[in-house]
Coordinates of C-alpha atoms in Angstrom, one line a residue:
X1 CA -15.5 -76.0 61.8
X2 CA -13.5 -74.2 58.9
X3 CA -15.0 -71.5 57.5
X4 CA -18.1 -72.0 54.3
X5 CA -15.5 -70.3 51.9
X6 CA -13.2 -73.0 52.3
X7 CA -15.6 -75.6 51.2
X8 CA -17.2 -73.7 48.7
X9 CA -17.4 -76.1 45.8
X10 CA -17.1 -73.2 42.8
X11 CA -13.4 -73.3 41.0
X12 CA -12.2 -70.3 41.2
X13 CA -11.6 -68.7 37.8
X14 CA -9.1 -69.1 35.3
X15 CA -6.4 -66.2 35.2
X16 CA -7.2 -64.2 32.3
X17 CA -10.8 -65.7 31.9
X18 CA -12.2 -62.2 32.8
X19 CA -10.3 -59.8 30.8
X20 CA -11.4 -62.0 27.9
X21 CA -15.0 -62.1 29.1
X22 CA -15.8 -58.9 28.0
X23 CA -14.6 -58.9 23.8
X24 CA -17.8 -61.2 23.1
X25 CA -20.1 -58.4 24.7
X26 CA -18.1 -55.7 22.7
X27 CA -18.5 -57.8 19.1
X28 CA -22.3 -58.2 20.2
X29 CA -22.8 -54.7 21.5
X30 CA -21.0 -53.4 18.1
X31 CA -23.4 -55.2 15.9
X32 CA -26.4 -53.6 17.2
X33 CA -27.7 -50.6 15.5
X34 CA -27.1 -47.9 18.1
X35 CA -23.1 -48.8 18.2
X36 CA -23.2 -48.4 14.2
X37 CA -25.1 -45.6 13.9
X38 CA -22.5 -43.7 16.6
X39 CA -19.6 -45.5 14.6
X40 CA -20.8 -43.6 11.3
X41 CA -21.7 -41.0 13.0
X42 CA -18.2 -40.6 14.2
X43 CA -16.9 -41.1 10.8
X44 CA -19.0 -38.0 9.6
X45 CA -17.8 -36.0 12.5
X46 CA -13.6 -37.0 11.8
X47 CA -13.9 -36.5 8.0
X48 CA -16.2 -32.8 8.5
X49 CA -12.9 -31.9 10.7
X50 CA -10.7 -32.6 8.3
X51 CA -12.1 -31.2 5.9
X52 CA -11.9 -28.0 8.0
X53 CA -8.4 -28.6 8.8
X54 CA -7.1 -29.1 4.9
X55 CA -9.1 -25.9 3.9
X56 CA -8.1 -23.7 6.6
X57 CA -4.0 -25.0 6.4
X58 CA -4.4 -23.8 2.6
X59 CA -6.6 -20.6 2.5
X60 CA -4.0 -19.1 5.1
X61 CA -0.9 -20.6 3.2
X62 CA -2.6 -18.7 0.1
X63 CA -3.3 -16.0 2.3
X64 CA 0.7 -15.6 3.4
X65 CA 1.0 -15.5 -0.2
X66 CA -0.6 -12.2 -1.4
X67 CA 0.2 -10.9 1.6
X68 CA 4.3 -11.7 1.2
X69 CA 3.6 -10.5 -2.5
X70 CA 1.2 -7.4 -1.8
X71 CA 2.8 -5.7 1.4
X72 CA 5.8 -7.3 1.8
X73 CA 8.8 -8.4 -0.5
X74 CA 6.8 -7.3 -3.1
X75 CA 5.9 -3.8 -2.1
X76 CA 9.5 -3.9 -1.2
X77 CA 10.9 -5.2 -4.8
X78 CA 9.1 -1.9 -5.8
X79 CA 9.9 0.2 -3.9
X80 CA 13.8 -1.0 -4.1
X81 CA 13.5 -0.4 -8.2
X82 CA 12.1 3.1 -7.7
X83 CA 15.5 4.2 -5.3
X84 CA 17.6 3.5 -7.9
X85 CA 15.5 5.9 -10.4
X86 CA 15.7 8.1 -7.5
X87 CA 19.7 7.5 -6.6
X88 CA 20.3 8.4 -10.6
X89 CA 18.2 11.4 -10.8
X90 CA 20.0 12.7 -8.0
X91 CA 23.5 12.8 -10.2
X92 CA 22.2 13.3 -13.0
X93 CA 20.6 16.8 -11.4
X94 CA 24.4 17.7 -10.3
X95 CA 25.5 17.2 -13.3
X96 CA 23.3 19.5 -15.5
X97 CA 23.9 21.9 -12.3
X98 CA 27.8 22.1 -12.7
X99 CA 27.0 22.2 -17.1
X100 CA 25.2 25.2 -16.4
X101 CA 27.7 26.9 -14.3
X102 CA 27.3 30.5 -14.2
X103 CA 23.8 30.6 -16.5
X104 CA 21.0 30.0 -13.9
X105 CA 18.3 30.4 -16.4
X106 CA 19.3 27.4 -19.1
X107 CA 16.5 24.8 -19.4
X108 CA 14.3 25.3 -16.6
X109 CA 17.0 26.7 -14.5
X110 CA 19.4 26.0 -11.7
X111 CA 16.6 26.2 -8.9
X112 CA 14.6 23.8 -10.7
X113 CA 17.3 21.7 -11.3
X114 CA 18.1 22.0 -7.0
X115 CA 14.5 20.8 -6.5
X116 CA 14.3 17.8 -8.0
X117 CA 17.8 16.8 -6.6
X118 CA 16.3 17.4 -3.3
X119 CA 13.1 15.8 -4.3
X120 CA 14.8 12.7 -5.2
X121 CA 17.2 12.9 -2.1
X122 CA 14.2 13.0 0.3
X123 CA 12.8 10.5 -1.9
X124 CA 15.6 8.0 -1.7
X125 CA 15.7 8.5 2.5
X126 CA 11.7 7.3 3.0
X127 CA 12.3 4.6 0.8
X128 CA 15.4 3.3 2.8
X129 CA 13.9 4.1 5.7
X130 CA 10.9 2.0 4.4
X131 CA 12.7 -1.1 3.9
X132 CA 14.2 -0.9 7.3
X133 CA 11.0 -0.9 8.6
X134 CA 9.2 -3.4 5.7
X135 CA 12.7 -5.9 7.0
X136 CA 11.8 -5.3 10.8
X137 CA 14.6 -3.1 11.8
X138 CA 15.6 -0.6 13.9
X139 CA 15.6 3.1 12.4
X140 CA 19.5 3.6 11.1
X141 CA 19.3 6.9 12.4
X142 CA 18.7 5.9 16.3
X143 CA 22.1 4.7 16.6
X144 CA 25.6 4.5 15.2
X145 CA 26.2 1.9 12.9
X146 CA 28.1 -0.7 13.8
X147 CA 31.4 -2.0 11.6
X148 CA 31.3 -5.4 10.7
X149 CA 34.3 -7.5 9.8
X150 CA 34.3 -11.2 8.1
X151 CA 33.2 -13.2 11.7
X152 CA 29.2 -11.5 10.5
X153 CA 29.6 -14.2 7.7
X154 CA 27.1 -16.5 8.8
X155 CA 24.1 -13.8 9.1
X156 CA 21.0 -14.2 7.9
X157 CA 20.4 -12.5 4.4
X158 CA 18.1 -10.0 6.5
X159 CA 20.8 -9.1 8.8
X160 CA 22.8 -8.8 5.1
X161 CA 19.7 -6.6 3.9
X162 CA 19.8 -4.3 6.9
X163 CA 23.6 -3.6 6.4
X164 CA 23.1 -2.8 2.8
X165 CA 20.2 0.1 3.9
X166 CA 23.1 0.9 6.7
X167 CA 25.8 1.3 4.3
X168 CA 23.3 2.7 1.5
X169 CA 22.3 5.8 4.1
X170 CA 25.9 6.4 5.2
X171 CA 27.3 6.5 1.5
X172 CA 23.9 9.0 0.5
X173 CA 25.7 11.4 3.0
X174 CA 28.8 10.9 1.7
X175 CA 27.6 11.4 -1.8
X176 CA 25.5 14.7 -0.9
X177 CA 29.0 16.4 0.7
X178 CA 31.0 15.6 -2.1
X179 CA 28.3 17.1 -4.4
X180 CA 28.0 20.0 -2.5
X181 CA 31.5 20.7 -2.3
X182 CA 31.7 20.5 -6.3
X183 CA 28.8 23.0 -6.2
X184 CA 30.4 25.2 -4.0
X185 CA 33.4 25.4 -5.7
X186 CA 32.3 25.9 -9.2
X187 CA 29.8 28.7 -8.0
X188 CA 32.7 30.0 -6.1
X189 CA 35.0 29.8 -9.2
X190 CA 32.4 31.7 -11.0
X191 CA 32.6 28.8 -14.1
X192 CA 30.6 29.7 -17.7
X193 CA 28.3 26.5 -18.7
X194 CA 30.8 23.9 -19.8
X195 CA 33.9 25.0 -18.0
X196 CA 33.7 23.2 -14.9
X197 CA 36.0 24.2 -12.1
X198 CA 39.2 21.7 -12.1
X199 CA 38.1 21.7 -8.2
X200 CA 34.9 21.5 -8.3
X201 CA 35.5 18.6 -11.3
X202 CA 37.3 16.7 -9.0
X203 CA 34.5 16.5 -5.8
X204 CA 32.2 15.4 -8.4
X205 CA 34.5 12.7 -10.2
X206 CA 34.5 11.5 -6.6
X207 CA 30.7 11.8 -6.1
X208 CA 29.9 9.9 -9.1
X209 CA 32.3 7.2 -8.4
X210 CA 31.1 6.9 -5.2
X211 CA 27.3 6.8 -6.9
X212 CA 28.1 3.8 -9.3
X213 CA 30.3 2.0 -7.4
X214 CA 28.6 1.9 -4.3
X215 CA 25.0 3.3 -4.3
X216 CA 23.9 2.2 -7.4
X217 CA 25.2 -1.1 -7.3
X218 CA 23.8 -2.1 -4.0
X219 CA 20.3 -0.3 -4.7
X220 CA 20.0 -2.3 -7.7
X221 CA 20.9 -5.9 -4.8
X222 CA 18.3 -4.8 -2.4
X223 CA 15.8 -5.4 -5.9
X224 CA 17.1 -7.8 -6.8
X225 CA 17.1 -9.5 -3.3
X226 CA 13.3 -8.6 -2.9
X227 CA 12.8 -10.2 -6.1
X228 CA 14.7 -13.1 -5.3
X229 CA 12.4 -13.4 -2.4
X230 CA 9.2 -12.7 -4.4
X231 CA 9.5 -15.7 -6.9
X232 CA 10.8 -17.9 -4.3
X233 CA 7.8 -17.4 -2.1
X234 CA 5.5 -17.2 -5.1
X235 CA 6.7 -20.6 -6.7
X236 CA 6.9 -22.3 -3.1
X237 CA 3.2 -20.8 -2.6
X238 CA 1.9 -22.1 -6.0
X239 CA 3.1 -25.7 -4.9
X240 CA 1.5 -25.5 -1.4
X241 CA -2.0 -24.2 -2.8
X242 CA -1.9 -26.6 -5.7
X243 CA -1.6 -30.0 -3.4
X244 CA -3.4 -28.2 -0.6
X245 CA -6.3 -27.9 -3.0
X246 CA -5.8 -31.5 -4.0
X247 CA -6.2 -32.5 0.2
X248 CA -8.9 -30.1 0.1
X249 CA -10.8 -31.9 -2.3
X250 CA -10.2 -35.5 -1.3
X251 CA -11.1 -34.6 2.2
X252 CA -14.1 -33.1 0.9
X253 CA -14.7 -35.9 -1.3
X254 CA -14.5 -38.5 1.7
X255 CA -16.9 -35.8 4.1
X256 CA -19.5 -36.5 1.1
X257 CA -18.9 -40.2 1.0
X258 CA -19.6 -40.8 5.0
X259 CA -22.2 -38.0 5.0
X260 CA -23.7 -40.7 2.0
X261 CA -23.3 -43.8 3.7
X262 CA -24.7 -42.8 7.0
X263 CA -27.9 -41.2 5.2
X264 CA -28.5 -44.9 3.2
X265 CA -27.7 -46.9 6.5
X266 CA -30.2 -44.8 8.1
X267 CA -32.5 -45.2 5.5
X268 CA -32.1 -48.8 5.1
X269 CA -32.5 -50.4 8.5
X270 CA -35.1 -47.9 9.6
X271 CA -36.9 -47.8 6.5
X272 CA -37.6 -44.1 5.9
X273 CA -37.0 -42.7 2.6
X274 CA -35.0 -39.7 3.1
X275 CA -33.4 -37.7 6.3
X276 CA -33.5 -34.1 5.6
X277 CA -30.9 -32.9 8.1
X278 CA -28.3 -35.2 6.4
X279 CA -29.4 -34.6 2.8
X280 CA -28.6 -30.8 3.6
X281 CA -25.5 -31.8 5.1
X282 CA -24.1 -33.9 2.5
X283 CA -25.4 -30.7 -0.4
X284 CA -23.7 -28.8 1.7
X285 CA -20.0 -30.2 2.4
X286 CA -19.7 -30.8 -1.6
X287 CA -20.8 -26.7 -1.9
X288 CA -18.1 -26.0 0.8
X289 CA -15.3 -28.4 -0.6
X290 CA -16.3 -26.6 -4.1
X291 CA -16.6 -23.1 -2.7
X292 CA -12.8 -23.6 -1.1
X293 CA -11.1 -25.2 -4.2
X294 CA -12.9 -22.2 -6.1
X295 CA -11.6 -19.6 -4.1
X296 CA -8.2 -21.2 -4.1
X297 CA -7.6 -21.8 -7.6
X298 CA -8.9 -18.1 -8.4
X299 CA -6.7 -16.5 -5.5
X300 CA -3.7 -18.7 -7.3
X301 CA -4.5 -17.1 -10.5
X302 CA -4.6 -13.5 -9.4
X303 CA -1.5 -13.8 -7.8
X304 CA -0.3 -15.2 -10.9
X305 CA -1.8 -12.0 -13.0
X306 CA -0.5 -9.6 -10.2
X307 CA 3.3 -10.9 -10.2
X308 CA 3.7 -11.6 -14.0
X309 CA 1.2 -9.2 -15.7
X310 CA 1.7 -6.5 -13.1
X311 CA 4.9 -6.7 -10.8
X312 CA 7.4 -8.3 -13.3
X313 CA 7.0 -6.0 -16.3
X314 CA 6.3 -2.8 -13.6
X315 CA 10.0 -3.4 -12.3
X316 CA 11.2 -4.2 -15.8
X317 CA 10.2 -0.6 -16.9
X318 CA 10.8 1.1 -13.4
X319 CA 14.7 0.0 -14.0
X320 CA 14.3 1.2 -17.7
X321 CA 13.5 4.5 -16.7
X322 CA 16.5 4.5 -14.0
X323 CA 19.0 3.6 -16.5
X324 CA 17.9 6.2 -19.1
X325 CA 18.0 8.7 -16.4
X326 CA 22.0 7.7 -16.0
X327 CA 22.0 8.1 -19.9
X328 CA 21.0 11.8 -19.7
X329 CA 23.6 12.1 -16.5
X330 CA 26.4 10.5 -19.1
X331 CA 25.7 13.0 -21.3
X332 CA 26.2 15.6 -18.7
X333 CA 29.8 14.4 -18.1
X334 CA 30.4 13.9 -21.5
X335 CA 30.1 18.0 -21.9
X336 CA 31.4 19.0 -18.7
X337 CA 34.8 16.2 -18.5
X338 CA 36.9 16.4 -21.5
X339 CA 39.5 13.8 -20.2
X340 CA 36.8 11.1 -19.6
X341 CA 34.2 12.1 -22.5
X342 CA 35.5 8.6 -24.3
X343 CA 34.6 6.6 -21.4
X344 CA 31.3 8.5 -20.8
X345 CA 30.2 8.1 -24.4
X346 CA 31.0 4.1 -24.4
X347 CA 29.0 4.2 -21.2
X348 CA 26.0 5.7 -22.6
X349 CA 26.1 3.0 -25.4
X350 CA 26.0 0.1 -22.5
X351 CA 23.5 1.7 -20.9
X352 CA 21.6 2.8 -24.0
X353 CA 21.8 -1.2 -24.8
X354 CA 20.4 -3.0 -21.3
X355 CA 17.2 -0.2 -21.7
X356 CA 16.5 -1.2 -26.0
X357 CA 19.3 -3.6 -27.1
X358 CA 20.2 -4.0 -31.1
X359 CA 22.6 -5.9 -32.1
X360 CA 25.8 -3.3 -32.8
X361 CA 29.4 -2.1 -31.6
X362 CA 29.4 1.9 -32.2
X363 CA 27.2 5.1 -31.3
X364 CA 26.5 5.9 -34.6
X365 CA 25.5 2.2 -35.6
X366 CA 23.2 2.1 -32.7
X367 CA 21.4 5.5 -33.9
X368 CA 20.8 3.9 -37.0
X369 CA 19.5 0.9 -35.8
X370 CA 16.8 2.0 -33.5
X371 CA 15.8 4.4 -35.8
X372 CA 14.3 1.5 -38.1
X373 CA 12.0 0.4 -34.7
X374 CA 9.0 3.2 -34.8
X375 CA 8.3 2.8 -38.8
X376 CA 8.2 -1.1 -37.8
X377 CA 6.0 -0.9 -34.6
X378 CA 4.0 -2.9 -33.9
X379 CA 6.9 -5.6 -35.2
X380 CA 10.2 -5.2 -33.8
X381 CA 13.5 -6.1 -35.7
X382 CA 14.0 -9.6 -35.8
X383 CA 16.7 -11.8 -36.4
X384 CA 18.5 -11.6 -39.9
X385 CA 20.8 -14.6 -38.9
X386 CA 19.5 -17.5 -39.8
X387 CA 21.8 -19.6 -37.7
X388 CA 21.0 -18.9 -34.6
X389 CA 24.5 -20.3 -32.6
X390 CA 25.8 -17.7 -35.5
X391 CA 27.6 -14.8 -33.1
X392 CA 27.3 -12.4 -35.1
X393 CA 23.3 -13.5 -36.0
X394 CA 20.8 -10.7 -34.8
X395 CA 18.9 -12.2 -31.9
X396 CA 16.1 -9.1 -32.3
X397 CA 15.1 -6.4 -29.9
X398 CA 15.9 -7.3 -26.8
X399 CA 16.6 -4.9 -23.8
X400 CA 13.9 -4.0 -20.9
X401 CA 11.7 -1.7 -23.4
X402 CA 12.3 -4.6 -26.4
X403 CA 10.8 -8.3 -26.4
X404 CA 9.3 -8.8 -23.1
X405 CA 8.3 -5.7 -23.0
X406 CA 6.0 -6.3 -26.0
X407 CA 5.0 -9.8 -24.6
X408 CA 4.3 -8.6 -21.3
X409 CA 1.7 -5.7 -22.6
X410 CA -2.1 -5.6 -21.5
X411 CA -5.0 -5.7 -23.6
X412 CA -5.4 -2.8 -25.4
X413 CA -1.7 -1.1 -24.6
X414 CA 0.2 -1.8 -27.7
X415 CA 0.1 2.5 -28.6
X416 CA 1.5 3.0 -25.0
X417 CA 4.7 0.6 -25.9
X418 CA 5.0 2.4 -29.5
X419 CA 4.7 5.8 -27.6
X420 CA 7.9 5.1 -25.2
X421 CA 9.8 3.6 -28.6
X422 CA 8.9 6.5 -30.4
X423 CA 9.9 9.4 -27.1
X424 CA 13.4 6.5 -26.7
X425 CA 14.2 7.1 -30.0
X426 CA 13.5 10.9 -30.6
X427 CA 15.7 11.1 -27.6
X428 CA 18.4 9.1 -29.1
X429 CA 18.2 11.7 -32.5
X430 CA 19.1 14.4 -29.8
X431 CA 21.8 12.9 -28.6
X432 CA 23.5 12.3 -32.4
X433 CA 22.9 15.9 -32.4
X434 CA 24.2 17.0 -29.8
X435 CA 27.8 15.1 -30.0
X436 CA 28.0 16.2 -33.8
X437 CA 28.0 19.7 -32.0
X438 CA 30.2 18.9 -29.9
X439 CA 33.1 17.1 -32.0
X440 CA 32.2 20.4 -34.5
X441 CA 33.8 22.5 -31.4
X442 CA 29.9 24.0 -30.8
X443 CA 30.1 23.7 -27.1
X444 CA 26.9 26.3 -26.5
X445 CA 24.9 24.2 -29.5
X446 CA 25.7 20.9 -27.2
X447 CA 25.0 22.3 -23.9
X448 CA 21.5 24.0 -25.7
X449 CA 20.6 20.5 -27.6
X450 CA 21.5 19.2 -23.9
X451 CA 19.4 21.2 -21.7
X452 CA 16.4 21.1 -24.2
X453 CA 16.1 17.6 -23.9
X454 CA 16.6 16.6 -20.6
X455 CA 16.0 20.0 -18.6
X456 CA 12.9 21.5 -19.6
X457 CA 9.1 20.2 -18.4
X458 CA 8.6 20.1 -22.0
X459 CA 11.7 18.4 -23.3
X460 CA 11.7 15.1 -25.4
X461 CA 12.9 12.8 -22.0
X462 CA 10.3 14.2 -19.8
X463 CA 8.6 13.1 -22.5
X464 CA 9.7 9.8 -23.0
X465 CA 9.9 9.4 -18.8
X466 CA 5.6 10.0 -19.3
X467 CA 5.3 7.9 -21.6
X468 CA 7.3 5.4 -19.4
X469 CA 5.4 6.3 -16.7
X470 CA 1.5 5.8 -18.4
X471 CA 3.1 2.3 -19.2
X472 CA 4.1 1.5 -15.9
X473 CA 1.2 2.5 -14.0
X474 CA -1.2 0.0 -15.6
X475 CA 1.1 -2.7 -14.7
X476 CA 0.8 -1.7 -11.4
X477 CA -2.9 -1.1 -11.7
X478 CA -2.8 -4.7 -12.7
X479 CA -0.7 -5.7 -10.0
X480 CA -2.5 -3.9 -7.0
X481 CA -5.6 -5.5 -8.5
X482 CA -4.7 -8.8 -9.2
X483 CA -3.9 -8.3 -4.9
X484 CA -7.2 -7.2 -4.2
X485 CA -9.1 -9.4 -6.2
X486 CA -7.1 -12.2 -4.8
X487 CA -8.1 -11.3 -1.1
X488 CA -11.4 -10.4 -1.6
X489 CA -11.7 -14.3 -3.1
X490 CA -10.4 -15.1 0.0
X491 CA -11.4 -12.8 2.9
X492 CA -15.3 -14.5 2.9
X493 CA -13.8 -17.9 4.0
X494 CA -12.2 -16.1 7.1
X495 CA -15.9 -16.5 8.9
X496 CA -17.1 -18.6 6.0
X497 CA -15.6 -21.4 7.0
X498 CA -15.8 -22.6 10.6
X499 CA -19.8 -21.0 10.3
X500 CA -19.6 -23.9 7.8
X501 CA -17.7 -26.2 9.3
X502 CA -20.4 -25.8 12.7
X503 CA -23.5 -26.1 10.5
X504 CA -22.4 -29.5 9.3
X505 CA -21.8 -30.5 12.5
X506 CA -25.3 -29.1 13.9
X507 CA -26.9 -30.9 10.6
X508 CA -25.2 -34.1 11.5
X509 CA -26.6 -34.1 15.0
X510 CA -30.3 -33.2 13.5
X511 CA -30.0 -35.9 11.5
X512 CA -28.8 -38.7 13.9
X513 CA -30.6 -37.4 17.4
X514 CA -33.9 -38.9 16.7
X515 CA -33.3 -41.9 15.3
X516 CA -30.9 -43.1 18.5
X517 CA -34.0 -41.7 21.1
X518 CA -35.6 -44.5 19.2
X519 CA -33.5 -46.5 21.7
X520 CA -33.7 -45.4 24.8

């Protein structure tokens, strides 16, 4: 007899019957109220981690922000500007040492005059030494520096950066020698204030061209590279906080929306008025989605107050006071360098123009016309032309200590602005003086008139450099504020945040928990 299973009368089942079997028990199963609940549930759960995700992405992309503008490019931008004041004091303190010659004692005297030049020196070492490390390099003085031919071309601009500090340190000792040797051989030649050795004359025409056509210049890149990579960042930053505060929102936004429906399903098909845990829940994912976008948007605009209120005009006057520092060197060689005293007076006007620019050609014209600005402060010498595209219209006072200058100044510091006009300008009187005693053939009356403004603690550019200085510092004030008020915005969301983030998901459980025991 052949086995029952043979005869078993029951077909055997379709191929593919039992993989669709199972969708009408997944359609019924969904429609019951446990499956919905756990589906909204679910929902809550996604949109509350998103919510943290979009939040945490931006607070640290506006974190990487103050921090690139507080201690990095930033600090560096500063600290950049200040070695070129320092690179500048340094020749103009060899200068006024080979115009005093044999006379130790004129203006505050030849060891004072050594001190700052050393100051400045060590000065100008920490703060190359400082970018190296601010850049993530290797201490130049471990090691030998490498010479680097046209195959380094594709570099990165840090490997660029670190070859400027490189070259920067190596020409600073090659400057030093050559200013020493000028020393040297003027003491040695025993030469009366004015009458510079012809040796010693040459050393230094070889130290200063090595200062302005290598140090200078590439002190003045490095800060203009860090500020370069300031606004970059800072604009990039602004764009990433703005939209991330957008995705912030709307994620929020959508948290309070699921939070919402599952509270009114809940309440609906179980007929209780209101679930506390998911009330709480829902109040609190629109206090954290506010308390985010809050912090954010205030972060963004003490970053903005810190680079343009703070940094910006900081630097602006930081390079003003550098460049008027090379003025009072000019003058300097314009006493001690007959053959060049041309050059070194067209010089002074250039430079006299980038730090308050008016709108002449001569010395003498440009003596007049900043003497009209301190009777006219607070307004500053507009434009006569009335055609603008006229070339030879007035476009105003322009210049680091002109316009933006006035536009950038802080509540309450219009006197400190009129204070460094007035010191610029007293300064500028000086130095009519002084020429006129020098084209007169008075070379003691110039090299007096020379030392009194520029070489004495009392003198009318120390003066003016306080006055610079008083201005400057409450920019940075505003600056290292704007940081800190910034990051203290921020710092509470570090722990803030997921703490947040877990009470929603705790409140979310609380609120769902008893109503699916209902069900088992």
């Amino acid at each position: 007899m052949p086995p029952e299973s043979e005869h078993d009368p029951t077909p055997a089942p379709a191929p593919g019957r039992r993989t669709r079997a199972w969708w009408p028990r997944v359609r019924v199963s969904a429609r019951t109220t446990p499956a919905r609940v756990w589906a909204l549930t679910l929902l809550c759960v996604v949109t509350v981690a998103g919510l943290f995700g979009s939040a945490s992405v931006t607070l640290n992309q506006a974190r990487e922000g103050l921090a690139v503008l507080g201690d990095g490019a930033g600090q560096q931008a500063l600290n950049t500007t200040g070695l070129y004041l320092n690179l500048a004091a340094m020749d103009a303190s060899v200068a006024d040492m080979l115009l005093m010659g044999t006379d130790r004692d004129l203006g505050s005297g030849r060891e004072a005059a050594q001190r700052r030049y050393d100051l400045n020196r060590e000065r100008a070492d920490e703060v190359l030494l400082e970018v190296v490390s601010l850049t993530g390099g290797e201490d130049p003085r471990e090691g030998a520096v490498e010479e680097h031919t046209g195959d380094d071309a594709g570099e990165g601009a840090a490997d660029n950066g670190q070859r400027n500090v490189h070259a920067l340190l190596s020409n600073l000792g090659a400057y030093h020698q050559e200013a020493e040797r000028a020393l040297q051989a003027n003491d040695a030649a025993g030469a009366p204030p004015g009458e510079v050795d012809p040796e010693a004359l040459a050393a230094y025409r070889d130290a200063t061209r090595l200062m302005h056509t290598e140090l200078l210049p590439k002190a003045f890149n490095l800060g203009l590279e860090s500020s370069a990579i300031v606004r970059e960042s800072h604009e990039e930053g602004r764009l990433t906080v703005t939209s991330g505060r957008a995705w912030v929102g709307a994620a929020g936004a959508v948290t309070v929306g699921s939070l919402l429906a599952l509270q009114l399903y809940l309440r609906v098909r179980f007929r209780r008025r209101f679930n506390v845990a998911l009330l709480v829940a829902t109040a609190g994912a629109a206090m954290l989605t506010t308390g985010v976008v809050l912090a954010l948007g205030g972060s963004e605009g003490h970053e903005v107050a810190a680079k343009e209120d703070g940094l910006d005009p900081a630097m602006a006057l930081s390079r003003a006071g550098a460049i008027a520092t090379d003025m009072q060197a000019d003058q300097s060689r314009y006493l001690i360098d007959d053959e060049r005293a041309d050059t070194y007076q067209q010089v002074y006007l250039e430079r006299a123009q980038q730090v308050l620019f008016r709108n002449v050609r001569t010395l003498p014209n440009y003596y007049e016309a900043v003497g009209e600005i301190p009777g006219a402060y607070p307004a500053l010498p507009g434009p006569r032309g009335s055609d603008k595209d006229d070339p030879e219209g007035d476009p105003g006072t322009l210049g680091y200590l002109g316009r933006n200058a006035q536009e950038a100044l802080l509540e309450g510091e219009e006197d400190s602005l009129g204070r460094v006009l007035t010191t610029f300008v007293a300064v500028q009187e000086a130095d009519e003086r002084m020429r006129a005693a020098a084209a007169e053939g008075d070379a003691a009356g110039a090299i007096g008139i020379r030392m009194e403004v520029a070489d004495t603690e009392d003198g009318l550019f120390r003066q003016h450099e306080d006055a610079l200085d008083t201005l400057a510092e409450t920019h940075r004030n505003e600056y290292e504020e704007g940081i800190r008020k910034g990051q203290a915005l921020l710092s509470p969301w570090t722990w803030g945040l997921p703490l947040g983030t877990l009470a929603l998901f705790a409140l979310v459980v609380a609120g769902v928990r008893p109503r699916l025991a209902e069900y088992r």
